[in-house]
Short mmCIF file of C-alpha atoms and ligand atoms in Angstrom, two decimals:
data_model
loop_
_atom_site.label_atom_id
_atom_site.label_comp_id
_atom_site.label_asym_id
_atom_site.label_seq_id
_atom_site.Cartn_x
_atom_site.Cartn_y
_atom_site.Cartn_z
CA MET A 1372 0.00 0.00 0.00
CA LEU A 1373 2.76 2.41 0.99
CA ARG A 1374 4.64 1.62 -2.17
CA PHE A 1375 1.51 2.35 -4.18
CA LEU A 1376 1.07 5.74 -2.46
CA LEU A 1377 4.70 6.61 -3.10
CA PHE A 1378 4.15 5.75 -6.73
CA LEU A 1379 1.06 7.96 -6.84
CA PHE A 1380 2.66 10.92 -5.10
CA PRO A 1381 4.57 12.37 -8.09
CA LEU A 1382 1.47 11.93 -10.25
CA LEU A 1383 -0.57 13.99 -7.81
CA LEU A 1384 2.06 16.69 -7.98
CA SER A 1385 2.34 16.64 -11.73
CA PRO A 1386 0.17 19.72 -12.55
CA ALA A 1387 2.50 21.89 -10.45
CA ALA A 1388 5.54 20.20 -11.97
CA GLN A 1389 4.44 21.46 -15.40
CA ALA A 1390 3.99 25.03 -14.22
CA PHE A 1391 6.01 27.62 -16.10
CA ILE A 1392 8.91 28.89 -13.99
CA PRO A 1393 10.42 31.99 -15.60
CA LYS A 1394 14.20 32.07 -15.92
CA ALA A 1395 16.42 35.05 -16.60
CA GLU A 1396 18.75 34.73 -19.56
CA LYS A 1397 21.66 37.11 -19.99
CA VAL A 1398 21.43 39.38 -23.05
CA VAL A 1399 24.53 41.52 -22.40
CA ASP A 1400 26.24 42.35 -19.08
CA ASN A 1401 23.60 43.29 -16.49
CA VAL A 1402 20.76 43.04 -19.01
CA TYR A 1403 18.45 40.01 -18.91
CA ALA A 1404 15.46 38.67 -20.81
CA ILE A 1405 12.74 36.42 -19.45
CA VAL A 1406 11.19 34.52 -22.35
CA GLY A 1407 7.67 33.24 -21.81
CA PRO A 1408 5.83 30.43 -23.61
CA LEU A 1409 4.29 31.06 -27.04
CA GLY A 1410 0.83 29.69 -26.32
CA GLN A 1411 -2.25 31.02 -24.58
CA ARG A 1412 -2.55 32.28 -21.01
CA ASN A 1413 -3.29 29.54 -18.47
CA ALA A 1414 -3.05 28.73 -14.78
CA ASP A 1415 0.33 27.03 -15.28
CA ASN A 1416 1.97 30.06 -16.89
CA ASP A 1417 0.06 32.65 -14.82
CA GLY A 1418 -0.45 34.74 -17.95
CA LEU A 1419 3.32 35.07 -18.48
CA ASN A 1420 2.97 34.10 -22.16
CA ALA A 1421 5.12 37.03 -23.28
CA ASN A 1422 8.64 38.34 -22.78
CA PHE A 1423 9.94 40.50 -19.98
CA GLY A 1424 13.33 41.89 -19.17
CA PHE A 1425 15.38 43.67 -16.58
CA VAL A 1426 18.52 45.72 -16.13
CA VAL A 1427 20.59 45.45 -12.96
CA THR A 1428 22.05 48.84 -11.98
CA PRO A 1429 24.04 49.83 -8.88
CA ALA A 1430 20.92 51.64 -7.63
CA GLY A 1431 18.52 48.73 -8.16
CA VAL A 1432 16.69 46.83 -10.86
CA ILE A 1433 14.79 48.29 -13.82
CA LEU A 1434 12.04 45.83 -14.82
CA VAL A 1435 10.53 45.98 -18.31
CA ASP A 1436 6.89 44.85 -17.98
CA SER A 1437 5.41 43.25 -14.90
CA GLY A 1438 3.31 40.19 -15.81
CA ALA A 1439 -0.45 39.58 -15.93
CA SER A 1440 -1.22 38.99 -12.25
CA LYS A 1441 0.08 39.21 -8.71
CA LEU A 1442 1.26 35.59 -8.80
CA GLY A 1443 2.84 36.16 -12.20
CA ALA A 1444 4.67 39.20 -10.82
CA GLU A 1445 5.93 37.10 -7.91
CA LYS A 1446 7.29 34.55 -10.38
CA LEU A 1447 9.12 37.32 -12.28
CA GLU A 1448 10.48 38.60 -8.99
CA ALA A 1449 11.82 35.12 -8.15
CA ALA A 1450 13.57 35.01 -11.55
CA ILE A 1451 15.20 38.38 -10.78
CA ARG A 1452 16.18 37.15 -7.29
CA ALA A 1453 18.12 34.30 -8.89
CA VAL A 1454 20.38 36.96 -10.47
CA THR A 1455 20.56 39.79 -7.93
CA ASP A 1456 19.47 40.77 -4.41
CA ARG A 1457 18.93 44.38 -5.45
CA PRO A 1458 15.35 45.64 -5.21
CA VAL A 1459 13.18 46.42 -8.22
CA ARG A 1460 13.20 50.23 -8.15
CA TRP A 1461 11.50 50.96 -11.46
CA VAL A 1462 8.92 49.17 -13.62
CA VAL A 1463 8.72 50.40 -17.21
CA ASN A 1464 5.62 49.35 -19.18
CA THR A 1465 5.94 48.85 -22.94
CA GLY A 1466 2.24 48.32 -23.41
CA SER A 1467 -1.25 47.93 -22.13
CA GLN A 1468 -1.97 44.30 -22.86
CA ASP A 1469 -2.59 42.41 -19.59
CA HIS A 1470 0.82 40.70 -19.36
CA ARG A 1471 2.63 44.00 -19.76
CA TRP A 1472 1.26 45.73 -16.68
CA LEU A 1473 -1.13 43.90 -14.33
CA GLY A 1474 1.83 42.99 -12.09
CA ASN A 1475 2.65 46.70 -11.54
CA ASP A 1476 0.78 46.84 -8.23
CA HIS A 1477 2.87 44.02 -6.76
CA PHE A 1478 6.16 45.83 -7.44
CA ALA A 1479 4.75 49.25 -6.47
CA SER A 1480 3.66 47.81 -3.11
CA LYS A 1481 7.35 47.09 -2.50
CA GLY A 1482 8.41 50.60 -3.39
CA ALA A 1483 8.96 50.50 -7.16
CA GLN A 1484 8.05 53.45 -9.34
CA VAL A 1485 5.85 52.63 -12.36
CA ILE A 1486 6.88 54.42 -15.56
CA ALA A 1487 4.89 54.63 -18.80
CA LEU A 1488 4.04 57.02 -21.61
CA ALA A 1489 0.67 58.77 -21.35
CA ARG A 1490 -1.20 56.85 -24.07
CA THR A 1491 0.08 53.57 -22.66
CA ALA A 1492 -1.32 54.40 -19.22
CA ALA A 1493 -4.59 55.67 -20.73
CA THR A 1494 -5.09 52.46 -22.72
CA GLN A 1495 -4.32 50.40 -19.62
CA ALA A 1496 -7.06 52.24 -17.73
CA GLN A 1497 -9.46 51.80 -20.64
CA PHE A 1498 -8.99 48.02 -20.95
CA ALA A 1499 -8.41 47.09 -17.28
CA ASP A 1500 -11.89 45.70 -16.51
CA GLN A 1501 -12.12 43.80 -19.78
CA GLN A 1502 -8.66 42.28 -19.26
CA LEU A 1503 -9.37 41.20 -15.69
CA ALA A 1504 -12.63 39.55 -16.78
CA GLY A 1505 -10.81 37.74 -19.62
CA LEU A 1506 -7.96 36.64 -17.35
CA LYS A 1507 -10.41 35.24 -14.82
CA ASN A 1508 -11.42 32.69 -17.48
CA PHE A 1509 -7.82 31.65 -18.10
CA LEU A 1510 -6.30 31.89 -14.61
CA GLY A 1511 -9.28 31.27 -12.31
CA ASP A 1512 -8.41 31.59 -8.62
CA ARG A 1513 -4.79 32.34 -9.49
CA LEU A 1514 -5.86 35.85 -10.50
CA ALA A 1515 -6.63 36.61 -6.82
CA GLY A 1516 -4.94 39.69 -5.38
CA THR A 1517 -4.33 41.31 -8.78
CA ALA A 1518 -5.10 45.02 -8.79
CA PRO A 1519 -4.72 47.24 -11.87
CA LEU A 1520 -2.27 50.06 -11.28
CA HIS A 1521 -1.01 52.26 -14.08
CA ALA A 1522 1.74 54.88 -13.91
CA GLN A 1523 0.62 57.71 -11.65
CA LYS A 1524 2.61 60.38 -13.49
CA PRO A 1525 2.70 59.17 -17.10
CA LEU A 1526 5.18 60.84 -19.44
CA GLN A 1527 3.56 63.28 -21.86
CA GLN A 1528 6.13 63.33 -24.66
CA ASP A 1529 6.15 60.91 -27.63
CA SER A 1530 9.61 59.70 -26.74
CA ALA A 1531 11.23 59.96 -23.32
CA THR A 1532 14.89 59.48 -22.42
CA LEU A 1533 15.24 58.14 -18.88
CA GLU A 1534 18.40 58.01 -16.78
CA LEU A 1535 17.85 55.34 -14.13
CA GLY A 1536 20.66 54.05 -11.95
CA GLY A 1537 23.22 55.23 -14.53
CA GLU A 1538 21.45 53.38 -17.37
CA THR A 1539 19.96 55.27 -20.34
CA LEU A 1540 16.59 54.09 -21.65
CA VAL A 1541 14.60 55.56 -24.50
CA LEU A 1542 10.89 54.83 -24.25
CA ALA A 1543 9.10 55.55 -27.55
CA TYR A 1544 5.71 54.76 -29.05
CA THR A 1545 5.18 52.01 -31.60
CA ASP A 1546 1.34 51.95 -31.48
CA ALA A 1547 1.17 48.66 -33.37
CA HIS A 1548 -0.48 45.87 -31.35
CA TYR A 1549 -2.35 48.13 -28.91
CA PRO A 1550 -2.63 51.92 -29.06
CA GLY A 1551 0.10 53.42 -26.88
CA ASP A 1552 2.45 50.43 -27.19
CA ALA A 1553 6.10 51.42 -26.87
CA TRP A 1554 9.62 50.03 -26.98
CA VAL A 1555 12.53 50.39 -24.57
CA TRP A 1556 15.83 51.11 -26.30
CA LEU A 1557 19.16 50.91 -24.50
CA PRO A 1558 21.31 53.01 -26.85
CA LYS A 1559 24.60 52.39 -25.03
CA ARG A 1560 24.08 48.62 -25.31
CA GLY A 1561 22.37 48.30 -28.68
CA VAL A 1562 19.60 46.29 -26.98
CA LEU A 1563 15.93 46.84 -27.85
CA PHE A 1564 12.99 45.53 -25.83
CA THR A 1565 10.35 45.80 -28.52
CA GLY A 1566 7.19 45.17 -26.52
CA ASP A 1567 4.43 43.75 -28.71
CA LEU A 1568 5.84 45.25 -31.91
CA VAL A 1569 8.00 42.20 -32.67
CA TYR A 1570 6.92 38.57 -32.57
CA VAL A 1571 9.29 35.79 -33.61
CA ASP A 1572 8.84 31.99 -33.64
CA ARG A 1573 5.08 32.65 -33.67
CA LEU A 1574 2.96 34.75 -36.00
CA LEU A 1575 2.05 38.19 -34.70
CA GLY A 1576 -1.62 38.89 -34.04
CA VAL A 1577 -3.54 41.80 -35.49
CA LEU A 1578 -6.32 42.65 -33.02
CA PRO A 1579 -9.32 44.91 -33.63
CA MET A 1580 -7.43 47.71 -31.81
CA SER A 1581 -4.11 47.03 -33.61
CA SER A 1582 -2.76 49.13 -36.46
CA VAL A 1583 -0.92 47.52 -39.36
CA ARG A 1584 -0.01 50.97 -40.71
CA GLN A 1585 1.63 51.93 -37.41
CA GLY A 1586 3.26 48.51 -37.11
CA GLN A 1587 4.88 48.84 -40.50
CA LYS A 1588 6.12 52.36 -39.78
CA ALA A 1589 7.40 51.43 -36.33
CA PHE A 1590 9.28 48.44 -37.73
CA HIS A 1591 11.00 50.65 -40.29
CA ARG A 1592 12.09 52.95 -37.42
CA LEU A 1593 13.29 49.89 -35.51
CA ALA A 1594 15.44 48.73 -38.44
CA ALA A 1595 16.99 52.22 -38.63
CA LEU A 1596 18.18 51.89 -35.01
CA LYS A 1597 20.23 48.83 -36.07
CA PRO A 1598 19.86 47.07 -32.70
CA LYS A 1599 22.51 44.45 -31.93
CA VAL A 1600 20.11 42.35 -29.85
CA ILE A 1601 16.33 42.29 -29.93
CA VAL A 1602 14.21 41.08 -27.06
CA PRO A 1603 10.92 40.62 -28.90
CA GLY A 1604 7.47 40.84 -27.30
CA HIS A 1605 7.03 37.13 -27.94
CA GLY A 1606 9.52 34.46 -29.03
CA ARG A 1607 13.23 33.94 -28.45
CA VAL A 1608 15.83 36.69 -28.18
CA CYS A 1609 17.04 37.39 -31.71
CA ASP A 1610 18.89 39.62 -34.14
CA LEU A 1611 17.51 42.18 -36.58
CA ALA A 1612 17.52 39.74 -39.50
CA LYS A 1613 15.19 37.32 -37.73
CA ALA A 1614 12.87 40.11 -36.53
CA GLN A 1615 12.82 41.48 -40.08
CA ALA A 1616 11.93 38.09 -41.57
CA GLU A 1617 9.23 37.16 -39.05
CA THR A 1618 7.65 40.54 -38.19
CA GLY A 1619 8.93 43.33 -40.47
CA ASP A 1620 8.31 41.39 -43.67
CA TYR A 1621 4.86 40.33 -42.45
CA TYR A 1622 3.84 43.93 -41.71
CA ASP A 1623 5.17 44.87 -45.16
CA PHE A 1624 3.13 42.03 -46.70
CA LEU A 1625 -0.06 43.11 -44.88
CA ALA A 1626 0.37 46.76 -45.88
CA GLU A 1627 1.63 46.23 -49.41
CA LYS A 1628 -0.50 43.28 -50.58
CA ILE A 1629 -3.64 43.32 -48.43
CA GLY A 1630 -3.65 47.08 -47.89
CA ALA A 1631 -3.14 47.76 -51.58
CA ALA A 1632 -5.98 45.38 -52.55
CA ALA A 1633 -8.28 47.11 -50.06
CA LYS A 1634 -7.42 50.54 -51.42
CA ASP A 1635 -8.04 49.28 -54.98
CA MET A 1636 -11.47 48.07 -53.78
CA GLU A 1637 -10.81 44.47 -54.73
CA PRO A 1638 -13.19 41.95 -53.09
CA MET A 1639 -12.04 40.98 -49.61
CA ASP A 1640 -12.76 37.24 -49.76
CA ALA A 1641 -10.91 36.72 -53.03
CA THR A 1642 -7.96 38.69 -51.66
CA LEU A 1643 -7.76 36.63 -48.46
CA ASN A 1644 -7.98 33.40 -50.47
CA LYS A 1645 -5.23 34.53 -52.80
CA PHE A 1646 -2.80 35.08 -49.91
CA ALA A 1647 -3.96 32.28 -47.59
CA ASP A 1648 -0.88 30.17 -48.24
CA LEU A 1649 2.37 32.01 -47.55
CA PRO A 1650 5.33 29.63 -47.36
CA ARG A 1651 7.56 32.36 -45.85
CA PHE A 1652 5.47 32.60 -42.70
CA LYS A 1653 3.76 29.23 -42.57
CA SER A 1654 6.24 27.60 -40.21
CA LEU A 1655 5.53 30.20 -37.51
CA GLU A 1656 3.40 28.98 -34.63
CA ASN A 1657 -0.24 30.16 -34.64
CA TYR A 1658 -0.17 30.75 -38.40
CA ASP A 1659 -3.26 28.60 -39.00
CA ALA A 1660 -5.19 30.28 -36.20
CA LEU A 1661 -4.27 33.89 -36.94
CA HIS A 1662 -3.20 34.54 -40.51
CA ARG A 1663 -6.65 34.89 -42.10
CA ALA A 1664 -8.02 37.07 -39.28
CA ASN A 1665 -4.88 39.23 -39.50
CA MET A 1666 -5.43 39.80 -43.22
CA ASN A 1667 -9.09 40.51 -42.60
CA ARG A 1668 -8.29 43.24 -40.06
CA ALA A 1669 -5.57 44.71 -42.25
CA PHE A 1670 -8.05 44.86 -45.13
CA VAL A 1671 -10.62 46.69 -43.00
CA GLU A 1672 -7.98 49.16 -41.77
CA PHE A 1673 -6.79 50.05 -45.26
CA GLU A 1674 -10.29 50.10 -46.70
CA ALA A 1675 -11.13 53.07 -44.50
CA PRO A 1676 -10.37 56.38 -46.20
ZN1 ZN B 2195 1.60 40.38 -25.99
#
């Protein structure tokens, strides 16, 4: 009987054993990425299905994005703890999608300052209730204790240069996936945290509130920065060539093929059928689920005068 129970014990523990435990990976000295899984939010990943990052400075840690819940934020904090004992002094939000900011309150309660551009904070406030209701379906009881908190003094300019703990960060709008999305550029390091502008390994999603026009423009600005290392919003840390192939080229495709067809008033269905099969992007995860809807939304955006 005892032997049987001992056999059963690991099986009973197995759901927890599969839980996603974030790990910091070094990008350059003192700069780390935390790469989340590519799939949907669930109780095992606590909504951490995105990328995060942090910079260790002598004055404390700068965290880029805070996770989708209190428990998710605690997991990010544990990943930081594995690298440094210094406290998280600043949390910079690159966006307003749930996993970018719903952990803010956890870090603020321990003394961190939340930093975001004004439209980012405004979009967070606008979508907070909807996001919490959606997350409840994915995370259930593990959402408990999560309180929406956006930056109390959001930055009014379109691009802000921050000096934090001796590190220079440029926070600038991209406005692609959500209105008010931004990137964090470390000019001295050549490292770019793109927020939800760049997706690699999986196809990017065009949501009803996304803008393909802005995404294309922002990617062209990104390429002009010539970043040495890119920490994308989703997918593994990469170089510019990979980001170009898996995000930049896709935005160009949506704008130049789908957008052009919409402007020429070609029929939508025939256009979507014509471009349903794109070998260049087909190997990306979520292609089957997202590609047609992405084209549909791009068409509607470019159809508008
Ligand atoms: Zn995202």
